[in-house]
């Protein structure tokens, strides 16, 4: 079958990421006898440099790691709300939603500590070894991809009039970076060089140096700069200038940590995801809602998936959060899903229908009921920025598998250039993940000090007979666990290529997403019954969905998803990788 690229196969190592320079850097680490964990950390820091509109060092990341011969674990790099981030503080400012940009939306940064903890515990390389690639691209420059300049252009007026520290980095003579022009960030390069100097002063030990670098981030010059800048008022999506709540004590108190994954088994595939503090279990609920028979690719197949997505997302709105009292086992139980599956009829549902797990009565934010009146920004789920800095779904992804069988999937995001003004001493901004919390009290995802905002970031790991065989994921905000599910089903139901999984064919297959639930991003819009399919979807599928009452929008060609995937056959040791052609950035590498 025709695909845009071959599914790569080999036995040494495979990488897939949303930017070719990150994939190449990770592959260079593998070639230098590094393992998958060394390689993914190197790729992550490169992504901060080459996709600054999609992620940054002060963002967040959930990581799924599967060391060879061991069970998968979640490494949580999602920071919580600062101690001063109370509902009363925000409502006293006249707000009823957390702004989508600016210091008030900043959670405690979590990504940096998670990457260094992974390197310390599972890697073999020094911090200097893995940072050298990012430092090189920041110092000497890299060719800017088209979307960097396009994103900067949408916020150029904001940069020039309000976020002048960002203008100093991303505007040259008032112009956004042109595609292919050399984009440098010498301040970021200097930040990492100083970090290395201070970390290496701790002595020759690899682990001691990494822990020293973590301390510099938490309590040293980086923490001082981040906390100091967070207190400076900045224009945000509310149309007002606000200072943030992040302090040095918040930074000092945070440490990334490991957790057990949530899992569900469907048709021989066991999928591991982050827990209910993320949207990851939406993927598992969608699997649990599938009927026993599926006719892949038909209008009925897509209708069934769309309706299952709506039910899972409705449960996300009612029950997911860092303080939920609903066990994941209840949401994935056969009895609960049999009851929920019965709600899928021949017609598209346009209302939000959360379930009642264990007899509990669902409670939703008041903004959920008004979400239908809020327009969805064009291109929702991909990098989308309004002039006030409003963003939706800006994210990266990277997967790595090595010759020893170590496997890892990660979805870094936040701290992108359009989230907050650049901290001038550091070369990167704070993030905005608190925009995903509610200012209504008493909800699982209500804003509260020390509580993680429910993130959309959602890497995936699939196992067969208890053995990890595939790591995958995509950017896309609320669309991540839609596009990733479609990918897994395509892999599982479409067959094989060259006696291996057809990763590239599953990535290239026409995709879609539904917006029939409240967005996780400011201003929390929804389109009841709305489904966006990319051009290339079969006409009979589109017509069949419309007959069933779906409000179908046909998007641009190659507009749905930015999937990455790597795989390993546990019987032969053959490795594979595929990467998304959409966006003209993602690439796989391997041999």
Coordinates of C-alpha atoms in Angstrom, one line a residue:
X1 CA 0.0 0.0 0.0
X2 CA 1.2 3.5 -0.8
X3 CA 2.5 5.7 2.0
X4 CA 4.3 9.0 2.1
X5 CA 7.4 7.3 3.5
X6 CA 8.5 3.8 4.3
X7 CA 8.1 2.3 7.8
X8 CA 11.7 2.3 8.9
X9 CA 13.1 -1.0 10.1
X10 CA 16.4 -2.1 11.7
X11 CA 18.0 -3.6 14.8
X12 CA 20.2 -0.9 16.3
X13 CA 17.8 2.0 17.3
X14 CA 14.8 4.0 16.2
X15 CA 13.7 7.6 16.9
X16 CA 10.6 9.5 15.9
X17 CA 9.9 13.1 16.8
X18 CA 8.1 16.2 15.6
X19 CA 11.3 17.8 14.3
X20 CA 14.0 16.2 12.2
X21 CA 16.8 17.9 14.2
X22 CA 15.6 16.4 17.4
X23 CA 15.4 12.9 15.8
X24 CA 18.9 13.3 14.3
X25 CA 20.3 14.4 17.7
X26 CA 18.7 11.5 19.5
X27 CA 20.1 9.1 16.8
X28 CA 23.6 10.6 17.3
X29 CA 23.3 9.8 21.0
X30 CA 22.4 6.2 20.2
X31 CA 25.3 6.0 17.8
X32 CA 27.6 7.1 20.6
X33 CA 26.5 4.1 22.7
X34 CA 23.8 6.0 24.6
X35 CA 20.6 4.3 25.4
X36 CA 17.0 5.3 24.7
X37 CA 16.8 7.4 27.8
X38 CA 19.9 9.4 27.0
X39 CA 18.7 9.9 23.5
X40 CA 15.2 11.1 24.4
X41 CA 16.6 13.7 26.9
X42 CA 18.9 15.1 24.2
X43 CA 16.0 15.3 21.8
X44 CA 13.9 17.1 24.3
X45 CA 16.3 19.9 24.9
X46 CA 16.7 20.3 21.1
X47 CA 13.0 20.5 20.7
X48 CA 13.0 23.5 23.1
X49 CA 15.3 25.3 20.7
X50 CA 13.9 24.3 17.3
X51 CA 10.2 24.2 18.2
X52 CA 10.0 27.2 20.6
X53 CA 6.4 27.8 19.5
X54 CA 5.5 24.3 20.7
X55 CA 7.4 23.9 24.0
X56 CA 10.1 25.3 26.3
X57 CA 12.3 24.4 29.3
X58 CA 9.7 25.9 31.7
X59 CA 6.9 23.7 30.4
X60 CA 5.8 20.3 31.4
X61 CA 6.0 16.7 30.2
X62 CA 4.5 13.3 31.0
X63 CA 6.9 10.4 30.1
X64 CA 6.2 6.7 29.7
X65 CA 9.3 4.6 30.1
X66 CA 9.7 0.9 29.7
X67 CA 13.2 -0.2 30.6
X68 CA 14.1 -3.6 29.0
X69 CA 12.6 -6.5 30.9
X70 CA 10.7 -4.2 33.4
X71 CA 7.1 -3.0 33.7
X72 CA 6.2 0.5 32.3
X73 CA 6.3 3.5 34.6
X74 CA 5.0 7.1 34.3
X75 CA 7.4 9.9 35.1
X76 CA 5.3 13.0 36.0
X77 CA 6.8 16.3 34.8
X78 CA 3.6 18.2 35.4
X79 CA 4.1 20.9 38.0
X80 CA 1.3 21.9 40.4
X81 CA -0.4 25.2 41.0
X82 CA 1.7 27.6 43.1
X83 CA 0.9 28.1 46.8
X84 CA -0.6 31.5 46.0
X85 CA -2.8 30.2 43.2
X86 CA -6.2 30.2 45.0
X87 CA -9.6 30.6 43.4
X88 CA -10.2 33.6 45.7
X89 CA -7.1 35.3 44.4
X90 CA -8.2 35.0 40.7
X91 CA -11.9 35.9 41.3
X92 CA -10.8 38.9 43.4
X93 CA -9.1 40.2 40.2
X94 CA -12.5 40.0 38.4
X95 CA -11.7 36.8 36.5
X96 CA -14.0 33.8 35.9
X97 CA -11.5 31.8 33.9
X98 CA -7.8 31.5 34.3
X99 CA -6.2 33.6 31.4
X100 CA -4.8 31.6 28.5
X101 CA -1.5 33.5 28.6
X102 CA 0.6 35.5 31.1
X103 CA 2.1 35.0 34.5
X104 CA -1.3 34.1 36.2
X105 CA -1.5 31.0 34.0
X106 CA 1.9 29.7 35.0
X107 CA 2.1 26.4 37.0
X108 CA 5.3 25.3 38.6
X109 CA 7.6 24.3 35.7
X110 CA 7.9 20.5 35.7
X111 CA 9.7 19.4 32.5
X112 CA 13.3 20.2 33.3
X113 CA 13.3 18.2 36.5
X114 CA 11.6 15.3 34.9
X115 CA 14.1 15.1 32.1
X116 CA 17.1 15.3 34.5
X117 CA 15.6 12.7 36.8
X118 CA 15.2 10.3 33.8
X119 CA 18.8 10.9 32.8
X120 CA 20.1 10.3 36.3
X121 CA 18.1 7.2 37.0
X122 CA 18.0 5.5 33.6
X123 CA 20.6 7.1 31.4
X124 CA 24.3 6.6 31.0
X125 CA 25.5 9.9 29.6
X126 CA 26.6 13.1 31.4
X127 CA 24.4 16.2 31.3
X128 CA 27.0 17.9 29.1
X129 CA 26.8 14.9 26.7
X130 CA 23.1 15.4 26.1
X131 CA 22.9 19.2 26.3
X132 CA 25.6 19.7 23.7
X133 CA 23.2 19.4 20.8
X134 CA 20.7 22.0 22.1
X135 CA 23.5 24.4 23.0
X136 CA 24.9 24.1 19.5
X137 CA 21.6 24.9 17.8
X138 CA 20.9 27.7 20.3
X139 CA 24.3 29.3 19.9
X140 CA 25.1 28.8 16.2
X141 CA 21.5 28.8 15.0
X142 CA 19.1 26.5 13.2
X143 CA 16.9 27.1 10.1
X144 CA 13.5 28.3 11.3
X145 CA 10.6 26.2 10.3
X146 CA 7.7 28.1 8.7
X147 CA 5.4 27.8 11.7
X148 CA 7.8 29.6 14.0
X149 CA 7.6 32.7 12.0
X150 CA 3.9 32.3 11.4
X151 CA 3.3 32.0 15.1
X152 CA 5.5 35.0 15.9
X153 CA 3.7 37.1 13.3
X154 CA 0.3 36.5 15.0
X155 CA 1.7 38.0 18.3
X156 CA 4.0 40.5 16.7
X157 CA 1.9 43.5 17.9
X158 CA 1.8 42.1 21.4
X159 CA 5.5 41.6 21.4
X160 CA 6.2 45.1 20.2
X161 CA 3.8 46.9 22.6
X162 CA 3.8 44.6 25.7
X163 CA 6.1 41.6 25.7
X164 CA 9.3 43.5 24.6
X165 CA 11.7 40.9 26.0
X166 CA 10.1 38.4 23.5
X167 CA 10.4 41.0 20.7
X168 CA 14.1 41.3 21.4
X169 CA 14.6 37.5 20.7
X170 CA 12.0 36.8 18.0
X171 CA 11.7 40.0 16.0
X172 CA 14.6 41.4 13.9
X173 CA 13.9 44.9 12.7
X174 CA 10.2 44.3 13.5
X175 CA 10.1 41.1 11.3
X176 CA 9.2 37.6 12.3
X177 CA 11.7 34.8 11.5
X178 CA 11.5 33.9 7.8
X179 CA 11.3 30.2 6.9
X180 CA 14.8 28.9 6.6
X181 CA 16.4 31.9 8.2
X182 CA 19.0 31.2 10.9
X183 CA 17.3 31.5 14.3
X184 CA 19.6 31.8 17.3
X185 CA 19.0 32.0 21.0
X186 CA 22.4 32.9 22.5
X187 CA 20.9 33.7 25.9
X188 CA 19.5 30.2 26.2
X189 CA 22.9 28.7 25.2
X190 CA 24.6 30.8 27.9
X191 CA 22.0 29.7 30.4
X192 CA 22.8 26.0 29.8
X193 CA 26.6 26.7 29.7
X194 CA 26.4 28.4 33.1
X195 CA 24.2 25.5 34.4
X196 CA 26.8 23.0 33.3
X197 CA 29.7 25.0 34.9
X198 CA 27.9 25.1 38.2
X199 CA 26.8 21.5 38.0
X200 CA 30.2 20.2 37.2
X201 CA 31.6 22.0 40.2
X202 CA 29.9 19.4 42.3
X203 CA 32.6 16.9 41.3
X204 CA 33.2 14.2 38.6
X205 CA 30.3 12.0 39.4
X206 CA 27.6 11.8 36.7
X207 CA 24.7 11.5 39.2
X208 CA 26.0 14.2 41.5
X209 CA 26.3 16.7 38.6
X210 CA 22.8 16.0 37.5
X211 CA 21.4 16.5 41.0
X212 CA 23.5 19.7 41.2
X213 CA 21.8 20.9 38.0
X214 CA 18.4 20.1 39.4
X215 CA 19.3 22.2 42.5
X216 CA 20.4 25.2 40.3
X217 CA 17.0 25.0 38.6
X218 CA 15.1 24.9 41.9
X219 CA 17.1 27.3 44.0
X220 CA 19.9 28.8 42.0
X221 CA 20.2 31.5 39.4
X222 CA 17.4 30.0 37.2
X223 CA 14.9 29.8 40.0
X224 CA 15.8 33.4 41.0
X225 CA 15.2 34.7 37.4
X226 CA 11.9 32.7 37.0
X227 CA 10.4 33.8 40.3
X228 CA 11.5 37.4 39.9
X229 CA 10.0 37.6 36.4
X230 CA 6.7 35.9 37.5
X231 CA 6.0 38.9 39.8
X232 CA 6.1 41.4 36.9
X233 CA 2.7 42.2 35.6
X234 CA 2.2 41.3 31.9
X235 CA -0.7 41.6 29.5
X236 CA -2.7 38.4 29.2
X237 CA -5.9 37.2 27.4
X238 CA -8.1 39.0 29.9
X239 CA -7.0 42.2 28.3
X240 CA -5.3 43.3 31.6
X241 CA -1.8 43.2 33.0
X242 CA -1.5 40.7 35.9
X243 CA 1.4 39.4 38.0
X244 CA 1.7 35.7 38.6
X245 CA 1.8 33.7 41.8
X246 CA 4.9 31.6 41.3
X247 CA 7.6 32.1 43.9
X248 CA 11.0 30.7 44.7
X249 CA 9.5 28.5 47.4
X250 CA 7.2 26.9 44.8
X251 CA 10.2 26.1 42.6
X252 CA 12.3 24.8 45.5
X253 CA 9.5 22.4 46.6
X254 CA 8.8 20.7 43.3
X255 CA 10.4 17.4 42.3
X256 CA 9.3 15.1 39.4
X257 CA 8.2 11.6 40.5
X258 CA 7.3 8.2 39.2
X259 CA 3.8 6.6 39.1
X260 CA 2.2 3.4 38.0
X261 CA 0.3 3.8 34.7
X262 CA -3.4 3.3 34.1
X263 CA -3.9 0.4 31.7
X264 CA -6.6 -1.3 29.6
X265 CA -6.5 -4.4 27.4
X266 CA -8.4 -4.5 24.1
X267 CA -8.1 -7.3 21.5
X268 CA -4.7 -8.4 22.9
X269 CA -3.3 -4.9 23.1
X270 CA -2.6 -3.4 26.5
X271 CA -2.3 0.3 26.5
X272 CA -0.5 2.2 29.3
X273 CA -1.3 5.9 30.0
X274 CA -0.9 8.5 32.7
X275 CA -3.6 8.7 35.3
X276 CA -6.7 10.8 35.9
X277 CA -4.6 14.0 36.5
X278 CA -4.1 13.8 32.7
X279 CA -6.6 13.1 29.9
X280 CA -4.8 9.8 29.1
X281 CA -7.5 7.6 30.5
X282 CA -9.8 9.0 27.7
X283 CA -7.9 6.7 25.4
X284 CA -8.6 3.8 27.6
X285 CA -12.3 4.6 28.0
X286 CA -12.6 4.9 24.3
X287 CA -11.2 1.4 24.0
X288 CA -13.5 0.1 26.7
X289 CA -16.5 1.5 24.8
X290 CA -15.8 -0.2 21.5
X291 CA -18.2 -2.9 20.4
X292 CA -17.0 -6.5 19.8
X293 CA -17.2 -6.1 16.0
X294 CA -15.6 -3.2 14.0
X295 CA -15.8 -2.7 10.2
X296 CA -12.7 -0.6 9.8
X297 CA -13.0 2.6 7.7
X298 CA -16.8 2.5 7.1
X299 CA -19.1 5.4 8.0
X300 CA -20.5 3.3 10.8
X301 CA -17.0 2.7 12.2
X302 CA -16.2 6.4 12.3
X303 CA -19.6 7.1 13.8
X304 CA -19.0 4.6 16.6
X305 CA -15.6 6.1 17.4
X306 CA -16.9 9.7 17.4
X307 CA -19.8 8.8 19.8
X308 CA -17.4 6.9 22.1
X309 CA -15.1 9.9 22.1
X310 CA -17.9 12.2 23.2
X311 CA -18.8 9.9 26.1
X312 CA -15.2 9.6 27.3
X313 CA -14.6 13.3 27.0
X314 CA -17.9 14.0 29.0
X315 CA -16.5 11.8 31.7
X316 CA -13.2 13.7 31.5
X317 CA -15.1 16.9 32.2
X318 CA -17.0 15.5 35.2
X319 CA -14.5 13.1 36.8
X320 CA -10.9 13.7 35.8
X321 CA -8.5 15.8 37.9
X322 CA -5.8 15.6 40.5
X323 CA -8.4 15.4 43.3
X324 CA -11.0 13.0 41.8
X325 CA -12.8 10.5 44.0
X326 CA -13.6 8.2 41.1
X327 CA -11.3 5.2 40.7
X328 CA -10.0 4.5 37.2
X329 CA -11.1 0.9 37.7
X330 CA -14.7 2.1 38.0
X331 CA -14.5 4.1 34.7
X332 CA -13.0 1.1 32.9
X333 CA -15.2 -1.6 34.4
X334 CA -17.3 -3.8 32.1
X335 CA -20.6 -2.9 33.8
X336 CA -20.0 0.8 33.6
X337 CA -19.0 0.6 29.9
X338 CA -21.9 -1.7 29.0
X339 CA -24.2 1.0 30.4
X340 CA -22.4 3.8 28.6
X341 CA -22.1 1.9 25.3
X342 CA -25.9 1.6 25.2
X343 CA -26.1 5.4 24.7
X344 CA -24.5 5.1 21.3
X345 CA -27.3 5.2 18.8
X346 CA -27.7 5.7 15.1
X347 CA -27.8 9.5 15.4
X348 CA -25.0 11.9 16.6
X349 CA -25.4 13.2 20.1
X350 CA -25.0 17.0 20.5
X351 CA -25.2 17.2 24.3
X352 CA -22.6 16.5 26.9
X353 CA -23.5 13.2 28.7
X354 CA -21.2 12.4 31.6
X355 CA -21.8 9.1 33.4
X356 CA -22.6 8.3 37.0
X357 CA -19.8 6.0 38.1
X358 CA -20.7 4.3 41.4
X359 CA -24.0 6.2 41.5
X360 CA -22.2 9.6 41.8
X361 CA -23.9 12.6 40.4
X362 CA -21.8 14.5 37.8
X363 CA -21.1 18.2 38.4
X364 CA -19.7 20.4 35.7
X365 CA -18.3 23.9 35.5
X366 CA -20.8 26.7 34.7
X367 CA -18.7 27.4 31.6
X368 CA -19.4 24.0 30.1
X369 CA -23.0 25.0 29.5
X370 CA -22.0 28.2 27.8
X371 CA -19.2 26.7 25.8
X372 CA -21.3 26.3 22.7
X373 CA -21.5 30.1 22.4
X374 CA -17.7 30.5 22.3
X375 CA -16.2 30.4 18.8
X376 CA -13.5 27.8 18.3
X377 CA -10.3 29.3 16.9
X378 CA -9.4 28.1 13.3
X379 CA -7.1 25.2 13.4
X380 CA -7.9 24.1 16.9
X381 CA -5.7 21.3 18.0
X382 CA -2.7 22.6 16.1
X383 CA -0.6 25.7 16.8
X384 CA -3.2 28.4 16.9
X385 CA -2.6 31.9 18.3
X386 CA -4.8 35.0 18.4
X387 CA -3.4 38.5 18.6
X388 CA -3.9 38.5 22.3
X389 CA -1.7 35.4 22.6
X390 CA -4.5 32.9 22.9
X391 CA -3.2 29.4 22.1
X392 CA -4.5 26.0 21.5
X393 CA -2.7 22.7 21.5
X394 CA 0.9 23.7 21.0
X395 CA 3.0 20.6 21.7
X396 CA 5.8 18.2 20.6
X397 CA 6.3 14.5 20.8
X398 CA 9.3 12.1 20.8
X399 CA 9.6 8.3 20.9
X400 CA 12.8 6.2 21.1
X401 CA 13.6 2.4 21.2
X402 CA 17.1 1.1 21.4
X403 CA 18.9 -2.2 20.6
X404 CA 18.6 -3.4 24.2
X405 CA 14.8 -3.1 24.2
X406 CA 14.5 0.1 26.2
X407 CA 11.5 2.1 25.1
X408 CA 10.2 5.6 25.9
X409 CA 7.4 8.0 24.8
X410 CA 7.1 11.6 25.8
X411 CA 4.9 14.6 25.0
X412 CA 6.7 17.8 26.0
X413 CA 4.7 21.1 25.9
X414 CA 4.1 24.4 27.5
X415 CA 6.5 27.3 28.0
X416 CA 6.1 28.2 24.3
X417 CA 7.1 31.6 23.0
X418 CA 3.5 32.8 22.8
X419 CA 2.6 31.7 26.4
X420 CA 4.5 34.4 28.4
X421 CA 7.1 37.1 27.9
X422 CA 10.7 35.7 27.6
X423 CA 12.7 35.9 30.8
X424 CA 15.5 38.0 29.5
X425 CA 18.2 36.5 31.7
X426 CA 17.3 32.9 30.6
X427 CA 16.1 33.0 27.0
X428 CA 12.7 31.3 27.6
X429 CA 9.3 32.0 29.1
X430 CA 7.1 30.5 31.7
X431 CA 4.2 28.2 30.8
X432 CA 0.4 28.5 31.0
X433 CA -0.9 25.1 32.1
X434 CA -3.1 26.6 34.8
X435 CA -5.6 27.7 32.1
X436 CA -6.9 24.1 32.1
X437 CA -8.2 24.5 35.7
X438 CA -11.6 25.8 36.6
X439 CA -12.3 28.7 39.0
X440 CA -15.6 26.9 40.1
X441 CA -14.9 25.4 43.5
X442 CA -15.4 21.7 44.3
X443 CA -14.6 20.2 40.9
X444 CA -11.9 17.5 40.4
X445 CA -10.1 20.0 38.2
X446 CA -10.7 23.2 40.2
X447 CA -7.7 25.4 40.8
X448 CA -6.0 24.7 44.1
X449 CA -2.5 25.2 45.5
X450 CA -0.3 22.1 45.1
X451 CA -2.8 20.4 42.7
X452 CA -1.8 19.5 39.2
X453 CA -3.9 21.0 36.4
X454 CA -5.5 18.3 34.3
X455 CA -3.2 18.1 31.3
X456 CA -4.0 17.2 27.7
X457 CA -0.4 15.8 27.3
X458 CA -0.8 12.1 26.6
X459 CA 2.0 9.8 25.4
X460 CA 1.1 6.1 24.9
X461 CA 2.8 2.7 25.3
X462 CA 1.3 -0.5 23.9
X463 CA 2.1 -4.0 25.1
X464 CA 1.4 -7.5 23.8
X465 CA 1.4 -10.3 26.3
X466 CA 2.8 -8.0 28.9
X467 CA 5.8 -7.0 26.7
X468 CA 6.2 -3.4 25.4
X469 CA 6.0 -3.4 21.6
X470 CA 5.1 0.2 20.6
X471 CA 5.5 3.8 21.8
X472 CA 3.5 6.5 20.1
X473 CA 1.9 9.9 20.5
X474 CA 1.0 13.2 18.9
X475 CA 0.7 16.9 19.7
X476 CA -2.8 18.4 19.5
X477 CA -4.3 19.3 22.8
X478 CA -7.7 17.7 23.2
X479 CA -7.2 15.8 19.9
X480 CA -4.2 13.8 21.2
X481 CA -6.2 10.8 22.5
X482 CA -8.4 10.9 19.5
X483 CA -5.7 10.8 16.9
X484 CA -3.6 8.3 18.9
X485 CA -6.6 5.9 19.2
X486 CA -7.2 6.1 15.5
X487 CA -3.5 5.3 14.9
X488 CA -3.6 2.2 17.2
X489 CA -6.8 0.9 15.6
X490 CA -5.2 1.3 12.2
X491 CA -2.2 -0.6 13.3
X492 CA -4.3 -3.3 14.9
X493 CA -6.9 -3.7 12.1
X494 CA -5.1 -2.9 8.8
X495 CA -2.4 -5.6 8.8
X496 CA 1.4 -5.6 8.5
X497 CA 4.1 -4.5 6.2
X498 CA 7.3 -6.5 5.6
X499 CA 6.3 -8.8 8.5
X500 CA 6.1 -5.8 10.9
X501 CA 3.7 -3.2 12.1
X502 CA 2.6 -0.8 9.4
X503 CA 3.4 2.3 11.4
X504 CA 3.7 4.7 8.5
X505 CA 0.5 3.5 6.8
X506 CA -1.4 4.0 10.1
X507 CA 0.1 7.5 10.5
X508 CA -0.8 8.5 6.9
X509 CA -4.4 7.3 7.1
X510 CA -7.0 10.2 6.8
X511 CA -7.9 11.4 10.3
X512 CA -10.5 13.5 12.1
X513 CA -11.4 14.9 15.5
X514 CA -14.6 16.0 17.3
X515 CA -15.0 19.3 19.2
X516 CA -18.3 18.2 20.8
X517 CA -17.0 18.8 24.4
X518 CA -15.4 21.8 26.1
X519 CA -11.9 22.6 25.1
X520 CA -9.2 22.4 27.7
X521 CA -7.8 25.7 26.4
X522 CA -9.0 29.3 27.0
X523 CA -11.7 30.3 26.2
X524 CA -13.0 26.7 26.6
X525 CA -15.1 26.5 23.4
X526 CA -17.1 23.6 22.1
X527 CA -19.1 22.7 18.9
X528 CA -22.0 20.4 19.7
X529 CA -22.0 17.6 17.2
X530 CA -18.9 19.0 15.4
X531 CA -16.5 16.8 13.6
X532 CA -13.6 18.0 11.5
X533 CA -12.2 15.6 8.9
X534 CA -9.2 16.3 6.7
X535 CA -9.5 16.5 3.0
X536 CA -8.8 13.0 1.7
X537 CA -11.4 11.2 3.8
X538 CA -13.7 9.1 1.6
X539 CA -16.7 11.0 0.3
X540 CA -19.0 8.2 1.4
X541 CA -17.7 8.4 5.0
X542 CA -18.4 12.2 5.1
X543 CA -21.9 11.7 3.6
X544 CA -22.6 8.8 6.0
X545 CA -21.6 11.0 9.0
X546 CA -23.8 13.9 7.9
X547 CA -26.7 11.5 7.4
X548 CA -26.2 10.5 11.1
X549 CA -26.5 14.1 12.2
X550 CA -22.8 15.0 12.6
X551 CA -21.9 18.6 11.8
X552 CA -19.0 17.9 9.5
X553 CA -16.3 20.4 8.5
X554 CA -13.8 19.3 5.8
X555 CA -10.4 20.7 6.8
X556 CA -7.3 21.2 4.7
X557 CA -5.3 18.2 3.3
X558 CA -2.8 16.8 5.8
X559 CA -4.2 18.8 8.7
X560 CA -5.1 16.2 11.3
X561 CA -2.4 15.0 13.7
X562 CA 1.3 14.9 14.0
X563 CA 1.8 11.3 15.1
X564 CA 5.1 9.7 15.9
X565 CA 5.7 6.0 16.6
X566 CA 8.4 3.4 17.3
X567 CA 8.0 -0.3 17.7
X568 CA 9.9 -3.5 18.6
X569 CA 9.1 -7.1 17.7
X570 CA 9.9 -9.0 21.0
X571 CA 10.4 -12.3 19.0
X572 CA 12.9 -11.0 16.4
X573 CA 14.2 -7.8 18.0
X574 CA 13.4 -5.9 14.8
X575 CA 12.8 -2.2 15.4
X576 CA 10.5 0.1 13.4
X577 CA 9.6 3.7 13.2
X578 CA 7.3 6.1 11.4
X579 CA 6.7 9.8 11.5
X580 CA 4.0 12.2 10.5
X581 CA 4.3 14.1 7.1
X582 CA 1.7 16.7 8.3
X583 CA 3.3 20.0 9.1
X584 CA 6.5 19.1 7.2
X585 CA 8.6 18.8 10.4
X586 CA 8.3 15.3 11.8
X587 CA 10.9 12.7 10.9
X588 CA 11.9 9.2 12.0
X589 CA 15.5 8.0 12.0
X590 CA 17.1 4.6 12.7
X591 CA 19.1 1.7 11.5

